[in-house]
Amino acid sequence: MKMIKSAYLFLAYTLLSFFLALPASAQQKYELNSGWFCANINEVKVGGAQLSKSDFPVDQWMKATVPGTVLTTLLDNKKVPDPFYGMNNKLIKDIYHTGNDYYTYWFVKSFTQVAKGDEQVWLQFRGVNYKTEIFLNGKKVNAQIHEGMHLRQQYNITSLLAANGNNRLAVLVYPPDFPGDPNGGQGGDGTIAKGLTTQYTAGWDWIQPIRDRNTGIWDKVTIEKTKVVNLQNPHIVTLVPGKRSVEGQQQPAMIKASAELINTSPKSVAGTLVLTMAGKTSQAKVVLPANKTTEVLLPQLSLSNPKLWWPNGYGEQNLYPVKIQFIISNTVSDEENLNIGVRQIETTFNAHTQSMETTINGQKIFIKGGNWIISDAILRFSPQRYDAEIRFHKEMNLNLIRIWGGAITERPEFYEACDKYGLLVFQDFWFSGDANGRWYDPLKKEDQWSRRKYPDNHQLVLTAAADQIKMIRNHASLAFWCGGNEITPPDDILIPLRDEVLPKLDGTRTFIDFSNSDAMSVNTFGGNGDGPYNIQNPRTFWTNRTFPFNSEIGSVGTGDYESLKRFIPEANLIAPQYPNKVDSVWEYHKYIGYDQYIKPYGEAKNVQDFAQKAQLVNYNQYRALMEGFSAHMWDWYTGSIIWKTQNPWTALRGQMYDYYLDVNAALYGLRLGSEPLHIMLNPADSMITVVNNHFVPKRNLMVKATAYDMTGKAYFLDQIFYEINPATVKKCFSIKSAIEKLKQKDGLFIQLSLLNEKEQVLSENFYWLEDEDGTYKGLQKMNKTSVSIQSKVIAKNKVEVKLTAPSNQPVAFFTRIALIDKQTGKRILPAFYSDNYVSILPGTSKMVSVDCNNVDLKDCAIEVYGWNVDKINKVIF
């Protein structure tokens, strides 16, 4: 038996060595992302056949931004003002008033490419909005006009290539057929939803209309070169049976794989499909019919002791490089390379909470999520921006992002960042109750019955859905599919999508009919099943039971003064004064009133004062929101998804960082409230509570509480040892009587600490409590204090900052740290802080690390200021 086993091992090693020794793939893939020119259709007097000839002059045309939209190109060429600044968007002509021709453009690009022997050359568009006619070297490429924003295109252009390699591509891009009237409604008059495009571009309650409705070649254009067989749409499924631990030896995981193979030859072709992963291979020999696309399944592969992928806060995000190739006579015809996370996602219905419960690798996960619209309203995407935004979500201690249905299927680069940082993704399809008829709305052009049937082309939706599923299904982060935002698609889309398309093309993820479905979260309260969206008393989140898995619950998020200055003209930097009407620019940028929640800190003296006090409200709101949900984990709730955590435009609402990637206090309040192991104070009954999201118990925990008055004097309250079970909330002890005794007329600070047996801090939390009449007079009367700054470079782009407050002085309250350019004083963006808006106790220090990938720290300084701390700068070098 030993000899047979050794022979098998030798054979396996020999096969692996053979495949690894194969010559490099014939595949070449590159982007056509520069050298484009464009012109409006009314300025062009010839057709695509002539435009696509290499001798037709276009050097006097406008330089085009591809990937990008028409509006992006116009902006880059300074033909329109920045629509994100002030009221500039009103100065740009809207397609509804100009007619579609105004934003119908030709895009032209010359490139060099030849095909030798059996080489095949493919032209690929990952996204064009809305319709497309394509010409190459005087010939029409697509026999029929392509339609649909959410649908890739691929064409074999081998026979159309110029013999000398000098090729000219001409693409005519038409806007959506029904751009809609931007009349102030959600999705304007609703008719934008008649096509398969971005609904938000007609305007929403968080954005003004995008004037060209995102018309353009908005995503990548690539050229791919293969041999006679093109391998596409590989599908990798990972099966991780049983309940797994994060650490230690793992039982095997199973890997199932398949791929589509396009045989471009007029003859049948024999070859081998090979998958290589973790030093192991799976292969299948096949004969492909002539001029056909064939899906080939590979034998299941067993992965011993796998390194598993876990959501953020629960474990590491391990990813395996995977190569899948098609080999003909020892030559690689084509290959695809993937990064695969080994995990298994399942859902059950929690009968106690009456909501959906998620398990990863057999372990239940309490969902802490944020709603995402799109990275940029005019589709200026980049891997760097995606990485920064998803990193912010990781650093908020969130574990899920929901992609709202009025936007897009997010790009593979978005999913790559989510794989990297451990953010599960809840992906809506392209429907929203506002435009698709859930509610009566006098601003809509057509009635609910008509809008319920949108979009016009139902088969196009199913075709696009199948394509987009194939595009992103291999990502470990993709967790859920959802039919639409607050409404299902029409039944002849919903039913085949749910019962045929998804089971066939994915089959491993839960599909939710729509975002407020009772299958996800039973609505026993009536209404829409989500919200509210306004500022609430922090006690509300602890005491008022709401929907058991809320797909949208939100609040505010206005940035600080530096953020406001980036898009509000100086003349309009006027602090809102409730109940007076807000400034017109603030109103245009969708300001939500802070109203009575600013007033307890004192009437805003100016916009700087308003912005600083708004940060106190932001921090308290989002900390309390997540603490309140976590306090009722597995009892009232299985999760919560905040509306929303980012803005693709310069709106004054619902964001933890602004469009320019500058953080505000909401991020750090949410970060604290979302800690996996977290100590917190119930604002309703003053009970100190600890929540443990981990899969293992935490023992020998010291729970400590200390109070501080406005002068900085400390009052020891109590400290007790506790232990807490996995995935559990533990009520510890109440400090209500102590608070009532000490609070008196000026309010109070409460410092909570959770320590291990080595007296290391595992979690700490700092609260400021109002005085006896519900205001913060004590804060308003606090004496100034100072903070000393020491900095130490700990990596190429990372600096550690030590902030120290003097003894016998007040708390250095709510202190903001910013990395700035030492010459201009402007903030370096994006920058990532281990903490911010920190309060430093008298005679103690706080350590904050600052990470920034795009600057030399020699050019930077650290800026620090706070509620009672004057602004100071410290040069790093």
XYZ file of C-alpha atoms in Angstrom, residues 132-775:
644
model
C -23.592 51.681 -28.480
C -22.639 51.376 -32.141
C -19.084 50.163 -32.738
C -16.921 50.423 -35.864
C -13.382 49.194 -36.511
C -11.302 49.956 -39.596
C -14.340 50.906 -41.656
C -16.476 47.933 -40.642
C -19.395 47.608 -38.232
C -18.451 45.467 -35.224
C -21.836 44.925 -33.560
C -24.572 43.875 -35.946
C -27.231 45.256 -33.619
C -27.043 48.333 -31.413
C -25.953 47.311 -27.926
C -28.315 48.392 -25.139
C -27.929 48.443 -21.379
C -25.592 50.061 -18.876
C -25.233 46.898 -16.772
C -24.008 44.549 -19.465
C -20.537 43.701 -20.741
C -19.720 43.396 -24.449
C -17.156 41.174 -26.159
C -16.354 40.934 -29.875
C -13.873 38.795 -31.779
C -12.208 41.426 -33.984
C -9.467 39.222 -35.441
C -10.818 39.399 -38.994
C -11.314 43.165 -38.766
C -7.746 44.066 -37.774
C -5.656 46.077 -40.200
C -2.873 44.118 -41.886
C -0.314 46.776 -40.918
C -1.472 46.760 -37.285
C -2.715 50.373 -37.333
C -6.313 50.177 -36.170
C -8.988 52.793 -35.598
C -11.945 52.226 -33.282
C -15.025 54.479 -33.395
C -17.794 54.165 -30.830
C -21.068 56.071 -30.920
C -22.626 56.333 -27.453
C -26.272 57.284 -27.002
C -27.745 58.466 -23.665
C -30.627 56.626 -21.988
C -33.750 56.766 -24.128
C -35.739 58.145 -21.184
C -33.513 60.483 -19.141
C -36.526 61.753 -17.225
C -37.563 65.149 -15.945
C -35.368 66.116 -12.942
C -38.356 67.638 -11.179
C -37.177 67.081 -7.608
C -38.662 63.638 -7.174
C -36.722 60.544 -6.206
C -35.478 59.577 -9.636
C -37.089 62.717 -11.066
C -40.339 61.925 -12.845
C -39.486 58.216 -12.645
C -39.060 57.535 -16.349
C -35.295 57.075 -15.945
C -36.297 53.597 -14.714
C -37.790 52.676 -18.098
C -34.234 51.756 -19.161
C -31.503 49.679 -17.553
C -29.406 52.534 -16.179
C -28.575 54.446 -12.984
C -31.766 55.794 -11.473
C -30.124 58.268 -9.083
C -28.909 60.418 -11.978
C -32.331 62.069 -12.290
C -31.914 63.315 -8.692
C -32.629 61.929 -5.236
C -32.939 63.243 -1.704
C -29.144 63.019 -1.321
C -28.025 64.241 -4.765
C -28.874 66.724 -7.478
C -29.391 65.470 -11.061
C -26.376 64.345 -13.062
C -26.862 66.330 -16.245
C -25.739 63.730 -18.798
C -27.298 60.814 -16.831
C -23.870 59.131 -16.839
C -23.735 58.786 -20.624
C -20.412 57.440 -21.876
C -17.886 54.612 -21.980
C -17.943 54.544 -18.213
C -15.907 51.408 -17.561
C -12.827 49.689 -18.941
C -12.208 48.973 -22.618
C -9.725 46.150 -23.104
C -8.012 44.215 -25.835
C -7.378 40.536 -25.087
C -5.319 38.191 -27.229
C -5.737 34.420 -26.952
C -5.099 31.325 -29.014
C -7.919 29.468 -30.744
C -9.869 28.869 -27.495
C -10.902 31.734 -25.241
C -11.459 30.829 -21.584
C -14.025 33.063 -19.908
C -16.327 33.336 -16.891
C -14.559 30.826 -14.634
C -16.622 29.823 -11.618
C -15.001 28.760 -8.343
C -17.129 27.487 -5.456
C -15.663 26.779 -2.020
C -17.405 24.390 0.384
C -16.433 24.522 4.047
C -18.655 22.023 5.865
C -19.187 22.092 9.621
C -18.568 24.719 12.278
C -15.037 26.053 12.043
C -12.777 27.839 14.478
C -10.554 30.720 13.454
C -7.380 29.150 14.813
C -5.900 25.666 14.634
C -5.992 22.727 12.264
C -8.843 22.710 9.761
C -10.706 19.843 8.163
C -10.497 19.885 4.340
C -12.468 22.282 2.177
C -13.862 21.301 -1.203
C -13.238 23.337 -4.364
C -15.609 23.071 -7.306
C -14.757 24.823 -10.559
C -15.947 25.325 -14.113
C -15.301 27.629 -17.052
C -16.764 28.592 -20.396
C -14.586 27.761 -23.401
C -15.150 29.494 -26.752
C -13.805 27.487 -29.666
C -13.281 29.975 -32.499
C -12.128 27.279 -34.911
C -14.335 25.764 -37.641
C -13.053 22.407 -36.397
C -13.432 20.614 -33.087
C -10.518 21.133 -30.698
C -9.164 18.727 -28.066
C -7.489 20.064 -24.956
C -7.280 20.066 -21.180
C -8.825 22.475 -18.699
C -6.542 22.770 -15.666
C -7.026 24.521 -12.343
C -4.025 25.118 -10.083
C -4.529 26.112 -6.429
C -2.318 25.756 -3.362
C 0.065 23.511 -5.242
C -2.685 21.119 -6.330
C -4.362 20.666 -9.709
C -7.703 19.552 -11.069
C -8.049 18.828 -14.767
C -10.502 17.666 -17.384
C -9.793 16.564 -20.948
C -12.432 17.729 -23.425
C -13.210 17.968 -27.123
C -14.807 21.305 -27.954
C -17.301 21.493 -30.843
C -16.487 23.877 -33.681
C -17.589 27.515 -33.293
C -19.324 26.818 -29.998
C -19.156 27.949 -26.368
C -18.969 25.002 -23.986
C -19.099 25.001 -20.198
C -16.674 22.479 -18.724
C -16.813 21.192 -15.137
C -13.651 20.175 -13.318
C -13.358 17.303 -10.817
C -13.772 18.462 -7.236
C -10.520 19.352 -5.497
C -9.908 18.752 -1.779
C -7.906 21.436 0.025
C -6.203 20.156 3.176
C -5.988 22.378 6.269
C -7.280 25.426 4.394
C -6.581 28.977 5.463
C -10.106 30.326 5.701
C -11.515 33.720 4.799
C -13.418 35.520 7.570
C -15.354 38.787 7.699
C -13.747 41.822 9.293
C -13.535 41.500 13.071
C -13.761 37.721 13.126
C -10.527 36.477 11.554
C -8.071 36.878 8.698
C -8.979 37.489 5.057
C -6.836 34.754 3.534
C -6.842 34.626 -0.271
C -5.470 31.886 -2.537
C -4.040 32.653 -5.992
C -5.850 30.423 -8.487
C -4.887 29.845 -12.103
C -7.215 28.213 -14.614
C -5.892 27.381 -18.087
C -6.948 25.692 -21.287
C -4.082 23.746 -22.843
C -3.881 22.460 -26.409
C -0.912 20.288 -27.356
C 1.252 21.609 -24.502
C 0.417 25.241 -25.368
C -1.684 27.512 -23.195
C -4.520 28.820 -25.343
C -5.882 31.092 -22.621
C -5.834 31.495 -18.862
C -7.483 33.457 -16.079
C -5.977 34.322 -12.696
C -8.127 34.809 -9.614
C -7.765 35.376 -5.885
C -10.147 33.110 -4.011
C -11.234 33.225 -0.392
C -12.171 29.826 1.018
C -15.382 30.218 3.002
C -18.999 29.102 3.080
C -21.850 31.562 3.595
C -25.279 30.391 4.718
C -28.398 31.945 6.175
C -31.103 30.700 8.500
C -34.215 32.324 9.869
C -33.905 33.257 13.537
C -37.353 32.552 14.976
C -36.620 34.505 18.144
C -35.674 37.787 16.451
C -37.874 37.108 13.394
C -35.059 37.931 11.003
C -32.371 36.450 8.806
C -29.217 35.198 10.519
C -25.916 34.825 8.683
C -23.253 32.188 9.274
C -19.745 32.120 7.841
C -17.889 28.818 8.051
C -20.568 27.613 10.447
C -20.239 30.570 12.855
C -23.009 33.132 13.241
C -22.059 36.712 12.389
C -23.798 39.779 13.812
C -24.105 42.091 10.827
C -22.817 45.644 11.237
C -23.231 47.245 7.863
C -23.297 50.426 5.865
C -25.262 51.361 2.755
C -23.210 52.354 -0.285
C -24.447 54.259 -3.318
C -21.509 54.473 -5.702
C -17.931 55.691 -5.314
C -18.359 58.756 -7.527
C -21.568 60.209 -8.938
C -20.007 60.821 -12.343
C -18.260 57.444 -12.314
C -14.629 58.470 -11.828
C -13.562 55.112 -10.415
C -10.095 53.915 -9.488
C -8.685 50.957 -7.556
C -6.990 53.433 -5.216
C -10.224 55.182 -4.301
C -12.054 51.889 -3.869
C -9.266 50.660 -1.603
C -9.397 53.804 0.540
C -13.180 53.761 0.905
C -13.373 50.071 1.787
C -10.503 50.514 4.221
C -12.527 53.234 5.955
C -15.371 50.733 6.320
C -13.005 48.155 7.771
C -11.678 50.734 10.211
C -15.243 51.522 11.270
C -15.356 47.875 12.442
C -18.138 47.144 9.964
C -18.456 43.755 8.300
C -20.934 44.415 5.473
C -21.659 46.918 2.716
C -25.004 46.991 0.953
C -25.021 48.223 -2.674
C -28.203 50.242 -3.120
C -30.436 49.316 -6.050
C -30.651 52.700 -7.782
C -27.000 52.561 -8.806
C -24.860 49.790 -10.365
C -23.468 46.329 -9.936
C -20.219 47.326 -8.306
C -16.975 46.856 -10.176
C -14.588 43.917 -9.677
C -12.048 46.335 -8.147
C -14.595 47.214 -5.454
C -15.043 43.532 -4.695
C -11.277 42.994 -4.657
C -11.010 45.622 -1.916
C -13.875 43.996 0.009
C -12.130 40.617 -0.287
C -8.957 42.218 1.056
C -10.575 44.008 4.011
C -13.261 41.499 4.945
C -16.434 43.390 4.038
C -19.347 41.161 3.089
C -21.443 42.600 0.252
C -25.207 42.725 -0.102
C -25.712 43.427 -3.824
C -29.041 44.865 -4.975
C -30.213 44.553 -8.540
C -31.285 47.754 -10.307
C -34.701 48.636 -8.894
C -35.980 51.123 -6.343
C -39.426 51.595 -4.868
C -39.328 55.318 -5.602
C -38.943 54.986 -9.381
C -40.433 51.518 -9.827
C -43.834 52.306 -8.412
C -44.106 51.237 -4.792
C -45.593 54.547 -3.688
C -48.026 57.078 -5.080
C -46.012 60.149 -6.067
C -47.492 63.225 -7.772
C -44.035 64.087 -9.138
C -44.000 60.968 -11.276
C -45.036 61.114 -14.917
C -46.811 57.750 -14.957
C -48.980 56.019 -12.393
C -47.894 53.229 -10.061
C -49.326 50.500 -12.273
C -47.220 51.671 -15.208
C -44.077 52.197 -13.128
C -44.465 48.752 -11.574
C -43.703 47.280 -15.019
C -40.436 49.241 -15.491
C -38.037 48.733 -17.168
C -39.502 48.314 -20.620
C -37.239 45.453 -21.739
C -37.551 42.633 -19.201
C -35.461 40.157 -21.174
C -32.613 42.668 -21.217
C -32.677 42.716 -17.411
C -32.343 38.939 -17.218
C -29.537 38.944 -19.781
C -27.696 41.675 -17.879
C -28.268 39.978 -14.530
C -26.736 36.745 -15.826
C -23.743 38.644 -17.146
C -23.136 40.606 -13.951
C -23.506 37.494 -11.790
C -20.742 35.863 -13.804
C -18.588 38.974 -13.460
C -18.475 39.062 -9.630
C -19.533 35.625 -8.361
C -15.986 34.447 -7.535
C -15.441 37.062 -4.841
C -15.375 35.806 -1.265
C -16.960 39.055 -0.084
C -20.136 38.668 -2.165
C -22.662 37.354 0.345
C -26.229 38.223 -0.744
C -28.217 39.036 -3.850
C -31.257 41.275 -3.528
C -33.996 41.859 -6.094
C -34.212 45.587 -5.466
C -34.378 48.484 -3.045
C -37.746 48.520 -1.254
C -39.466 46.721 -4.110
C -39.123 43.542 -6.140
C -38.648 43.513 -9.895
C -41.775 42.590 -11.884
C -42.674 38.904 -11.493
C -41.471 37.893 -14.954
C -38.028 39.160 -13.910
C -38.103 38.170 -10.242
C -39.201 34.553 -10.655
C -36.741 33.477 -13.374
C -33.973 35.443 -11.675
C -34.642 33.746 -8.342
C -35.585 30.268 -9.555
C -33.492 29.801 -12.699
C -30.715 32.326 -13.351
C -29.175 32.510 -9.871
C -29.401 28.779 -9.051
C -27.737 27.976 -12.365
C -24.994 30.613 -12.309
C -24.299 30.859 -8.591
C -26.461 28.773 -6.283
C -24.336 29.397 -3.198
C -25.743 32.683 -1.924
C -29.057 33.720 -0.429
C -31.360 35.732 -2.673
C -33.663 38.231 -0.950
C -36.648 39.344 -3.022
C -36.302 42.971 -1.921
C -34.505 44.903 0.810
C -37.501 45.121 3.173
C -38.673 41.569 2.685
C -40.135 39.727 5.677
C -37.800 36.891 4.737
C -34.997 39.176 5.843
C -36.681 41.139 8.633
C -40.281 40.687 9.707
C -42.069 44.033 9.876
C -44.458 43.980 12.842
C -44.537 47.773 13.177
C -46.101 48.758 9.851
C -44.708 51.411 7.554
C -41.951 50.787 5.065
C -39.791 48.501 7.176
C -36.734 50.743 7.362
C -35.552 54.052 8.816
C -35.796 56.413 10.592
C -33.245 58.718 8.983
C -33.076 61.688 11.336
C -31.090 62.531 14.452
C -32.428 60.707 17.492
C -31.917 60.903 21.209
C -29.128 58.366 21.917
C -31.379 56.643 24.477
C -33.749 55.715 21.635
C -31.329 53.206 20.155
C -31.227 51.323 23.467
C -34.873 51.496 24.498
C -36.989 51.474 21.317
C -37.143 48.136 19.561
C -37.207 48.471 15.782
C -37.001 46.190 12.734
C -34.965 43.072 13.574
C -32.556 43.358 10.647
C -32.854 46.931 9.479
C -31.609 47.353 5.911
C -31.622 51.140 6.343
C -31.399 53.157 9.529
C -29.613 56.457 9.426
C -28.807 59.841 10.723
C -26.579 62.791 9.809
C -22.896 63.241 8.990
C -21.991 66.808 8.022
C -18.234 67.270 7.809
C -16.129 69.738 9.752
C -15.191 73.270 8.720
C -12.323 72.149 6.459
C -14.694 69.813 4.659
C -17.373 72.470 4.191
C -14.879 74.922 2.685
C -14.095 72.504 -0.143
C -17.483 72.851 -1.825
C -19.366 75.741 -0.209
C -18.356 79.231 -1.403
C -17.115 81.559 1.329
C -20.163 83.819 1.004
C -22.402 80.848 1.803
C -20.499 79.560 4.818
C -23.302 80.603 7.104
C -24.120 78.502 10.137
C -27.670 77.112 10.045
C -29.816 78.655 12.772
C -32.884 76.642 13.637
C -35.729 77.301 12.823
C -34.590 79.859 10.210
C -34.359 78.836 6.557
C -30.973 77.407 5.686
C -28.627 79.046 3.146
C -29.451 78.195 -0.478
C -26.178 76.307 -1.126
C -26.667 74.214 2.011
C -30.206 73.472 0.874
C -29.012 72.543 -2.629
C -26.522 70.136 -1.085
C -29.306 68.386 0.828
C -28.620 69.570 4.365
C -30.484 67.709 7.128
C -31.119 69.967 10.100
C -29.234 69.385 13.338
C -31.842 71.652 14.925
C -32.239 71.123 18.657
C -29.238 68.784 18.888
C -26.743 71.625 18.387
C -28.489 73.971 20.815
C -27.600 72.077 24.034
C -23.948 72.848 23.267
C -24.786 76.534 22.810
C -26.046 78.485 19.800
C -23.589 78.261 16.913
C -21.591 81.510 16.802
C -20.371 80.938 13.253
C -19.906 78.123 10.767
C -16.692 76.928 12.453
C -18.496 76.664 15.760
C -21.451 74.917 14.129
C -19.196 72.383 12.406
C -17.350 71.579 15.630
C -20.577 71.047 17.565
C -21.992 68.998 14.717
C -19.109 66.574 15.218
C -20.176 65.994 18.822
C -23.652 65.120 17.563
C -22.212 62.892 14.820
C -20.034 60.954 17.246
C -22.805 60.412 19.777
C -25.355 59.396 17.134
C -23.385 56.634 15.491
C -21.792 55.316 18.645
C -25.220 55.077 20.270
C -26.783 53.537 17.167
C -24.395 50.621 16.983
C -24.160 50.223 20.754
C -27.938 50.077 21.037
C -28.200 47.400 18.352
C -25.270 45.447 19.796
C -26.810 45.575 23.283
C -29.769 43.577 21.906
C -27.723 41.241 19.703
C -29.519 37.919 19.052
C -32.445 39.101 21.206
C -34.008 41.931 19.210
C -31.633 41.987 16.258
C -29.450 39.893 13.945
C -27.884 42.966 12.378
C -28.260 46.525 11.180
C -27.234 48.431 8.051
C -26.721 52.182 8.363
C -28.156 54.550 5.767
C -25.569 55.551 4.690
C -21.824 55.555 5.263
C -20.525 57.471 2.220
C -21.502 60.070 -0.364
C -20.679 60.028 -4.087
C -21.404 63.767 -4.254
C -20.902 66.711 -1.905
C -24.127 66.196 0.017
C -24.480 67.328 3.622
C -25.881 64.115 5.016
C -25.283 60.450 5.790
C -21.524 60.048 5.616
C -18.583 59.042 7.800
C -16.135 60.751 5.437
C -16.810 63.332 2.765
C -16.558 63.015 -1.000
C -12.920 64.120 -0.785
C -12.172 61.255 1.644
C -11.810 63.465 4.712
C -13.104 61.835 7.875
C -15.573 63.306 10.326
C -16.410 62.324 13.906
C -19.191 59.974 12.821
C -16.545 57.512 11.616
C -14.892 57.323 15.023
C -18.121 57.152 16.991
C -19.209 54.271 14.776
C -15.757 52.676 14.945
C -15.933 52.657 18.723
C -19.525 51.471 18.962
C -18.791 48.627 16.508
C -15.778 47.155 18.322
C -15.906 43.329 18.361
C -15.169 43.331 22.111
C -16.684 46.491 23.528
C -17.542 48.145 26.825
C -20.430 50.615 26.827
C -22.830 52.603 28.998
C -26.585 52.330 28.586
C -27.737 55.973 28.522
C -31.221 54.991 29.737
C -30.348 53.179 32.971
C -26.566 53.731 33.317
C -25.858 49.992 33.173
C -22.315 49.144 32.111
C -22.502 46.444 29.455
C -19.910 44.400 27.575
C -20.510 42.808 24.173
C -18.357 39.977 22.816
C -18.675 39.251 19.092
C -15.858 36.703 19.092
C -16.289 32.928 18.837
C -14.426 32.261 22.104
C -15.164 33.284 25.697
C -13.281 36.157 27.290
C -12.274 35.522 30.898
C -10.628 37.522 33.675
C -11.891 40.820 32.330
C -11.687 43.843 34.612
C -14.568 46.274 34.099
C -13.611 49.683 35.463
C -15.544 52.947 35.699
C -14.224 56.414 36.592
C -15.926 59.812 36.517
C -14.334 63.197 35.806
C -15.785 66.618 36.415
C -15.259 69.703 34.251
C -12.114 70.654 36.167
C -10.480 67.272 35.526
C -10.969 65.857 39.020
C -11.347 62.060 39.011
C -13.894 60.012 40.997
C -13.341 56.272 41.174
C -16.680 54.482 40.749
C -16.041 50.728 40.690
C -14.064 47.885 39.152
C -15.129 44.234 39.006
C -13.878 41.079 37.276
C -16.191 39.402 34.760
C -16.171 36.769 32.050
C -18.305 36.774 28.940
C -19.334 33.948 26.630
C -18.942 33.984 22.825
C -21.434 36.055 20.791
C -22.967 37.386 23.992
C -24.019 40.625 25.682
C -23.228 40.892 29.389
C -24.824 43.387 31.770
C -22.242 44.205 34.432
C -23.215 46.856 36.981
C -25.079 50.143 37.156
C -23.463 53.477 38.007
C -26.740 55.373 38.027
C -26.607 56.444 41.672
C -23.024 57.647 41.324
C -23.886 59.656 38.221
C -26.877 61.271 39.900
C -24.741 62.187 42.881
C -21.878 63.665 40.855
C -23.591 65.167 37.826
C -25.062 68.175 39.648
C -25.349 71.255 37.439
C -22.361 71.018 35.094
C -22.539 67.519 33.670
C -19.939 64.812 33.901
C -17.438 62.678 31.971
C -17.461 58.887 32.322
C -14.411 56.793 31.418
C -15.020 53.042 31.012
C -12.163 50.565 30.629
C -12.043 46.854 29.897
C -8.722 45.286 30.928
C -7.228 41.815 30.674
C -5.292 40.050 33.411
C -2.106 41.810 32.256
C -3.893 45.147 32.804
C -3.810 45.836 29.068
C -6.712 47.905 27.736
C -8.972 45.830 25.463
C -11.666 48.468 25.091
C -12.300 51.913 26.494
C -15.112 54.379 26.096
C -15.481 58.035 27.047
C -18.897 59.655 27.479
C -19.920 63.224 28.169
C -23.179 63.545 30.088
C -25.519 66.511 30.048
C -26.274 68.531 33.137
C -29.486 68.478 35.139
C -31.472 70.526 32.581
C -30.374 68.468 29.586
C -27.749 70.871 28.214
